[in-house]
Amino acid sequence: MNLSKFMKTGALLVAAVGLIWAQAMTSIQGTVKGKDGKPLKDVEIKITRTDIKGNYKIKTDKNGKYNYATLPQGTYDVEMTASGQTIFQTKGVKTNYAGPIPIDVDMSKQEEAQAAAAAAPAGPAAPAAPPAPKEMTEAEKKAQAEAQAKFEKEMKEYQEAQSKNAGLQTAFNTAMEAAKAKNWPVAIENFTKASEIDPTQHAVFGQLADAYQKKAESERGADRLADFNKSAEAYLKAIAIKADDPTYRYNASVVLARSNKLEDAQTQLTEAAKLDPTGASKGYFNLGQVYFDTNRGEPAEAVYKKAIELDAKYAAAYMGLGRVLIQRATEKDGKLVAPAGTAEAFQKYLEISPEGAESADAKAMLEVLGATITNSINRGPAPAPAKGKAKGK
């Protein structure tokens, strides 16, 4: 058998696997009903992020439903307006990756609606100037001058903070809109600007890293490597600010691997696994995909096996392991001879996920290897035997 020809078949095509750790989105959703208890259409929902500046809007549909499904994880104030009147407000809504946050409003329950309403934040108050005494001694004049100087200093700081917050909000919102449109250069420019205005915001660096990563994935050669390096740098800055966030570390491990910094990638993955043991198997699998895609068979094998060690029912990890091993197969006496454990990996995938997206590939691999597909697995239609070759079982 010609191994190189076999390796070109569709059975060995690696499915594109999205990295779930890449800045996962959260959502706020719900249903709005009027005083008559019927769904309200075109209610405007204003969602304002408070832990870092961000503004989002959506309207209810004809069934009174809404779902803003692309929110970064954070803290939000929610305001609903119908016919120019505010009908509902709530503050401090914290989103997370566990699932959507439901916020339903039924105006027919007036008392509940009024209890849930909250006053809009007034924003920071400007410092008050000290009153001037009518008659002052020298000591009082000195104290007044010092108070006036303090007031002017505080007023200047207040105005600078107001300007800084406005600039941060404008840059961040512009960057987010550009990212939605996949205009990565504009997104990078404005995330960078936001990071310079306030270098303490880990979310800004996280979004900047994601933008560089997405841009790199569309490039080749030196530009690709340079942008993966910049993505890694931004993730490391986010980690320096918020070291207890495993998502930043998982994402950093992937781009560090793509930047050929394998030891650093393993370090970040190990730290992420300590912070998030339940998601560690997915992190190792994602790193294995990077290694496999970049023809690094040995490290790919190691991290696929680690993913399986952490989750013995992780079907995709078995498939990845089988693909790595079969690349080392040799041809002897017209037969394909694969390393020990190759057929077992494909068998395990089919045992766990007999109807999975890659089940046809796994069955094809086993047919080529001459392995027996166990009776507990749904084989599907048997392939026609090749001329001069015994039919596989």
XYZ file of C-alpha atoms in Angstrom:
393
model
C 0.000 0.000 0.000
C 1.193 3.515 -0.775
C 1.156 5.197 2.662
C 1.614 8.748 1.338
C -1.390 8.303 -0.953
C -3.457 6.917 1.923
C -2.498 9.844 4.130
C -4.031 12.213 1.565
C -7.468 10.608 1.812
C -10.372 12.303 3.522
C -10.032 9.846 6.393
C -6.985 11.785 7.632
C -8.330 15.315 7.205
C -8.266 17.079 10.568
C -11.565 18.792 11.337
C -11.242 22.443 12.235
C -11.606 22.586 15.992
C -12.442 26.021 17.494
C -10.622 26.913 20.693
C -13.372 27.209 23.304
C -11.065 29.145 25.539
C -10.712 32.051 23.152
C -12.600 34.727 24.885
C -15.842 32.914 25.417
C -18.994 35.044 25.281
C -21.827 35.180 27.810
C -25.437 36.323 27.392
C -28.380 38.127 28.974
C -31.838 37.138 27.759
C -35.468 37.182 28.760
C -39.095 38.105 28.011
C -40.864 41.451 28.584
C -44.643 41.652 29.157
C -46.845 44.728 29.444
C -49.431 45.715 32.074
C -51.953 43.471 30.315
C -49.617 40.528 30.632
C -49.040 40.331 26.869
C -45.589 40.371 25.216
C -44.169 43.833 24.535
C -42.484 44.373 21.153
C -39.622 46.841 20.485
C -38.728 47.414 24.138
C -35.201 48.838 24.086
C -32.802 47.062 26.441
C -29.679 49.042 27.295
C -26.883 46.910 28.799
C -24.072 48.960 30.358
C -20.861 47.295 31.500
C -19.559 48.758 34.771
C -16.342 46.862 35.565
C -14.958 48.243 32.300
C -16.743 50.689 30.050
C -19.024 49.108 27.472
C -22.519 49.784 26.083
C -24.820 47.349 24.284
C -28.420 47.653 23.006
C -31.069 45.242 21.782
C -34.872 45.280 21.263
C -37.515 42.697 22.045
C -39.111 40.816 19.139
C -42.824 40.380 18.469
C -42.964 37.740 21.215
C -41.405 40.103 23.735
C -38.191 38.112 23.749
C -34.578 39.303 23.561
C -31.175 37.644 23.755
C -27.852 39.533 23.725
C -25.561 36.542 23.262
C -22.130 38.111 22.681
C -21.314 39.788 25.990
C -17.845 39.464 27.535
C -17.893 38.102 31.077
C -18.329 41.037 33.438
C -20.699 43.174 35.550
C -23.605 45.045 33.945
C -26.472 47.457 34.615
C -29.643 46.724 32.625
C -32.297 49.318 31.717
C -35.484 48.711 29.702
C -37.406 51.500 27.957
C -40.839 51.377 26.257
C -42.440 54.385 24.510
C -39.758 56.646 25.961
C -40.427 55.566 29.555
C -38.106 53.479 31.738
C -40.017 50.373 32.806
C -37.236 48.433 34.511
C -33.719 48.879 35.892
C -31.313 46.600 37.701
C -27.632 46.949 38.567
C -24.665 44.696 39.242
C -25.663 41.762 37.021
C -22.665 39.406 36.851
C -22.427 37.163 33.796
C -20.455 33.934 33.619
C -19.673 31.071 31.250
C -22.045 28.634 32.961
C -25.061 29.827 30.958
C -27.266 32.815 30.026
C -28.483 35.236 32.703
C -32.321 35.427 32.540
C -33.950 38.818 33.186
C -37.730 38.686 32.661
C -40.088 41.642 33.223
C -43.879 41.425 33.709
C -45.431 44.887 34.117
C -48.707 43.319 35.202
C -46.970 42.688 38.507
C -46.541 46.357 39.376
C -45.257 45.917 42.894
C -42.567 43.447 41.830
C -41.522 45.664 38.932
C -41.249 48.700 41.218
C -39.263 46.752 43.785
C -36.821 45.594 41.095
C -36.331 49.092 39.674
C -33.134 50.862 40.740
C -32.070 54.436 40.352
C -29.592 55.134 37.552
C -26.052 55.745 38.804
C -25.333 59.405 39.319
C -21.631 59.110 38.455
C -18.751 60.679 40.351
C -19.483 63.999 42.032
C -17.188 66.965 41.467
C -15.456 68.221 44.640
C -17.094 71.185 46.338
C -15.173 74.428 46.673
C -14.500 75.511 50.276
C -16.572 78.525 51.454
C -14.673 81.770 51.964
C -15.007 83.254 55.457
C -16.262 86.834 55.693
C -13.452 87.964 57.975
C -10.144 86.109 58.074
C -7.060 86.223 60.238
C -3.661 85.506 58.692
C -3.942 81.907 59.842
C -7.396 81.647 58.306
C -6.140 83.181 55.064
C -3.364 80.598 54.937
C -5.827 77.801 55.653
C -8.160 79.173 52.974
C -5.329 79.308 50.430
C -4.395 75.712 51.228
C -8.020 74.626 50.926
C -8.328 76.440 47.601
C -5.155 74.792 46.312
C -6.459 71.392 47.396
C -9.768 72.053 45.670
C -8.073 73.059 42.428
C -5.873 69.943 42.564
C -8.889 67.696 43.156
C -10.847 69.423 40.396
C -7.982 68.881 37.951
C -7.753 65.201 38.919
C -11.526 64.860 38.558
C -11.501 66.400 35.080
C -8.575 64.205 34.021
C -10.395 61.102 35.292
C -13.537 62.098 33.395
C -11.541 62.604 30.216
C -9.672 59.324 30.737
C -12.876 57.351 31.254
C -14.455 58.880 28.156
C -11.383 58.086 26.080
C -11.232 54.524 27.425
C -14.898 53.916 26.670
C -14.627 55.322 23.146
C -11.520 53.291 22.299
C -12.872 50.053 23.788
C -16.279 50.350 22.096
C -14.674 51.157 18.750
C -12.391 48.138 19.118
C -15.272 45.807 20.002
C -17.294 46.917 16.973
C -14.260 46.383 14.739
C -13.730 42.912 16.230
C -17.354 41.991 15.502
C -16.719 42.996 11.890
C -13.436 40.999 11.918
C -11.526 44.183 11.116
C -8.540 43.093 13.174
C -6.153 46.009 12.405
C -8.712 48.577 13.626
C -9.596 46.407 16.620
C -5.914 46.064 17.556
C -5.301 49.802 17.152
C -8.138 50.724 19.512
C -7.571 47.953 22.072
C -3.953 49.131 22.201
C -5.129 52.711 22.708
C -7.460 51.591 25.524
C -4.598 49.683 27.185
C -2.433 52.800 27.098
C -5.195 54.947 28.616
C -5.670 52.485 31.484
C -3.033 49.710 31.726
C -4.806 48.098 34.718
C -7.715 46.594 32.764
C -7.092 42.877 32.222
C -10.136 42.585 29.946
C -8.595 45.073 27.504
C -5.397 43.029 27.247
C -7.430 39.838 26.885
C -9.376 41.303 23.960
C -6.173 42.689 22.428
C -4.578 39.243 22.619
C -7.613 37.650 20.981
C -7.539 40.199 18.136
C -3.854 39.530 17.459
C -4.524 35.780 17.524
C -7.407 36.029 15.033
C -5.305 38.239 12.758
C -2.398 35.769 12.908
C -4.655 32.872 11.920
C -5.329 34.577 8.577
C -1.628 35.213 7.849
C 1.441 33.271 6.756
C 5.171 33.409 7.361
C 6.847 36.093 9.430
C 3.677 38.181 9.883
C 1.847 35.187 11.345
C 4.620 34.445 13.849
C 4.945 38.129 14.812
C 1.236 38.448 15.583
C 1.179 35.197 17.579
C 4.070 36.645 19.626
C 2.103 39.862 20.209
C -0.958 37.846 21.208
C 1.139 35.935 23.745
C 2.548 39.187 25.151
C -0.956 40.607 25.638
C -2.198 37.434 27.335
C 0.772 37.520 29.708
C -0.100 41.123 30.621
C -3.693 40.066 31.335
C -2.359 37.223 33.486
C -0.086 39.633 35.387
C -3.176 41.671 36.318
C -5.530 38.731 36.950
C -3.437 35.678 37.713
C -6.403 33.611 38.935
C -8.164 33.519 35.542
C -7.533 30.096 33.909
C -8.973 31.205 30.545
C -6.131 33.658 29.934
C -3.623 30.926 30.746
C -5.283 28.349 28.486
C -5.317 30.825 25.599
C -1.733 31.861 26.317
C -0.592 28.231 26.145
C -2.013 27.927 22.630
C -0.449 31.078 21.182
C 2.858 30.407 22.943
C 2.921 27.010 21.252
C 2.219 28.652 17.913
C 5.104 31.028 18.675
C 7.409 27.989 19.107
C 7.725 28.649 22.858
C 6.830 25.102 23.884
C 8.192 25.201 27.424
C 6.318 28.425 28.206
C 3.158 26.935 26.690
C 3.386 23.909 28.977
C 3.976 26.160 31.991
C 0.837 28.200 31.360
C -1.227 25.072 30.705
C -0.038 23.493 33.941
C -0.976 26.614 35.926
C -4.375 26.807 34.207
C -5.059 23.162 35.076
C -4.374 23.926 38.754
C -6.907 26.772 38.669
C -9.505 24.879 36.639
C -9.147 21.084 37.029
C -12.515 20.399 35.352
C -11.454 22.144 32.146
C -7.885 20.891 32.057
C -8.558 17.990 29.679
C -9.940 20.411 27.062
C -6.889 22.633 27.509
C -4.503 19.741 26.882
C -6.545 18.630 23.873
C -6.452 22.127 22.350
C -2.689 22.273 22.792
C -2.452 18.847 21.174
C -4.344 20.182 18.152
C -1.773 22.978 17.809
C 1.105 20.508 17.992
C -0.557 18.188 15.477
C -1.292 21.023 13.033
C 2.356 22.128 13.208
C 3.759 18.605 12.705
C 5.029 18.145 16.265
C 4.081 14.536 16.753
C 5.811 13.719 20.039
C 4.498 16.663 22.105
C 1.058 16.160 20.505
C 1.037 12.529 21.629
C 2.042 13.529 25.162
C -0.706 16.135 25.643
C -3.407 13.959 24.005
C -2.499 11.228 26.494
C -2.651 13.784 29.321
C -6.151 14.828 28.189
C -7.206 11.159 28.229
C -5.632 10.673 31.658
C -7.753 13.543 32.997
C -10.920 12.421 31.182
C -11.036 8.775 30.134
C -14.214 9.398 28.079
C -12.796 12.243 25.983
C -13.528 10.821 22.519
C -11.804 13.572 20.510
C -8.543 13.054 22.411
C -8.505 9.372 21.407
C -9.053 10.387 17.780
C -6.197 12.895 17.995
C -3.918 10.268 19.531
C -4.776 7.773 16.796
C -3.972 10.294 14.072
C -0.602 11.082 15.642
C 0.315 7.412 15.928
C -0.792 6.428 12.420
C 1.541 9.041 10.958
C 4.392 6.805 12.137
C 3.018 3.756 10.330
C 5.272 1.844 7.980
C 4.582 -0.456 5.058
C 5.608 -4.100 5.234
C 4.700 -6.854 2.772
C 1.964 -4.666 1.315
C 0.376 -4.025 4.708
C 0.232 -0.934 6.875
C 1.962 -1.485 10.233
C 1.113 1.163 12.835
C 2.610 1.664 16.324
C 1.044 -0.165 19.259
C -2.094 1.535 20.519
C -3.124 3.055 17.169
C -6.082 0.763 16.459
C -7.061 0.843 20.139
C -7.299 4.661 20.023
C -9.697 4.584 17.064
C -11.677 1.741 18.671
C -12.013 3.795 21.861
C -13.286 6.807 19.935
C -16.015 4.661 18.350
C -16.865 3.049 21.670
C -17.432 6.454 23.293
C -18.907 8.254 20.275
C -20.242 5.709 17.757
C -22.209 8.384 15.901
C -19.643 11.151 16.374
C -18.564 13.603 13.696
C -15.368 11.623 13.091
C -16.810 8.107 13.364
C -16.542 7.514 9.607
C -12.852 8.480 9.702
C -12.214 6.172 12.660
C -13.900 3.245 10.900
C -11.922 3.926 7.737
C -8.682 3.947 9.727
C -9.519 0.598 11.296
C -10.412 -0.910 7.917
C -7.050 0.155 6.506
C -5.237 -1.187 9.548
C -7.111 -4.475 9.189
C -8.423 -4.171 12.739
C -11.739 -5.660 13.824
C -14.493 -3.200 14.700
C -16.157 -4.582 17.813
C -19.795 -5.661 17.654
C -20.742 -3.069 20.290
C -20.018 -0.315 17.781
C -22.420 0.736 15.051
C -20.317 0.141 11.979
C -22.730 1.517 9.404
C -22.676 0.213 5.797
C -19.728 -2.106 5.178
C -17.245 -0.791 2.568
C -16.795 -2.763 -0.652
C -13.668 -4.957 -0.505
C -10.738 -3.927 -2.648
C -9.700 -6.273 -5.430
C -7.333 -8.953 -4.175
C -7.899 -7.943 -0.534
C -9.888 -9.794 2.091
C -12.982 -8.024 3.306
C -12.481 -6.412 6.736
C -14.580 -7.612 9.628
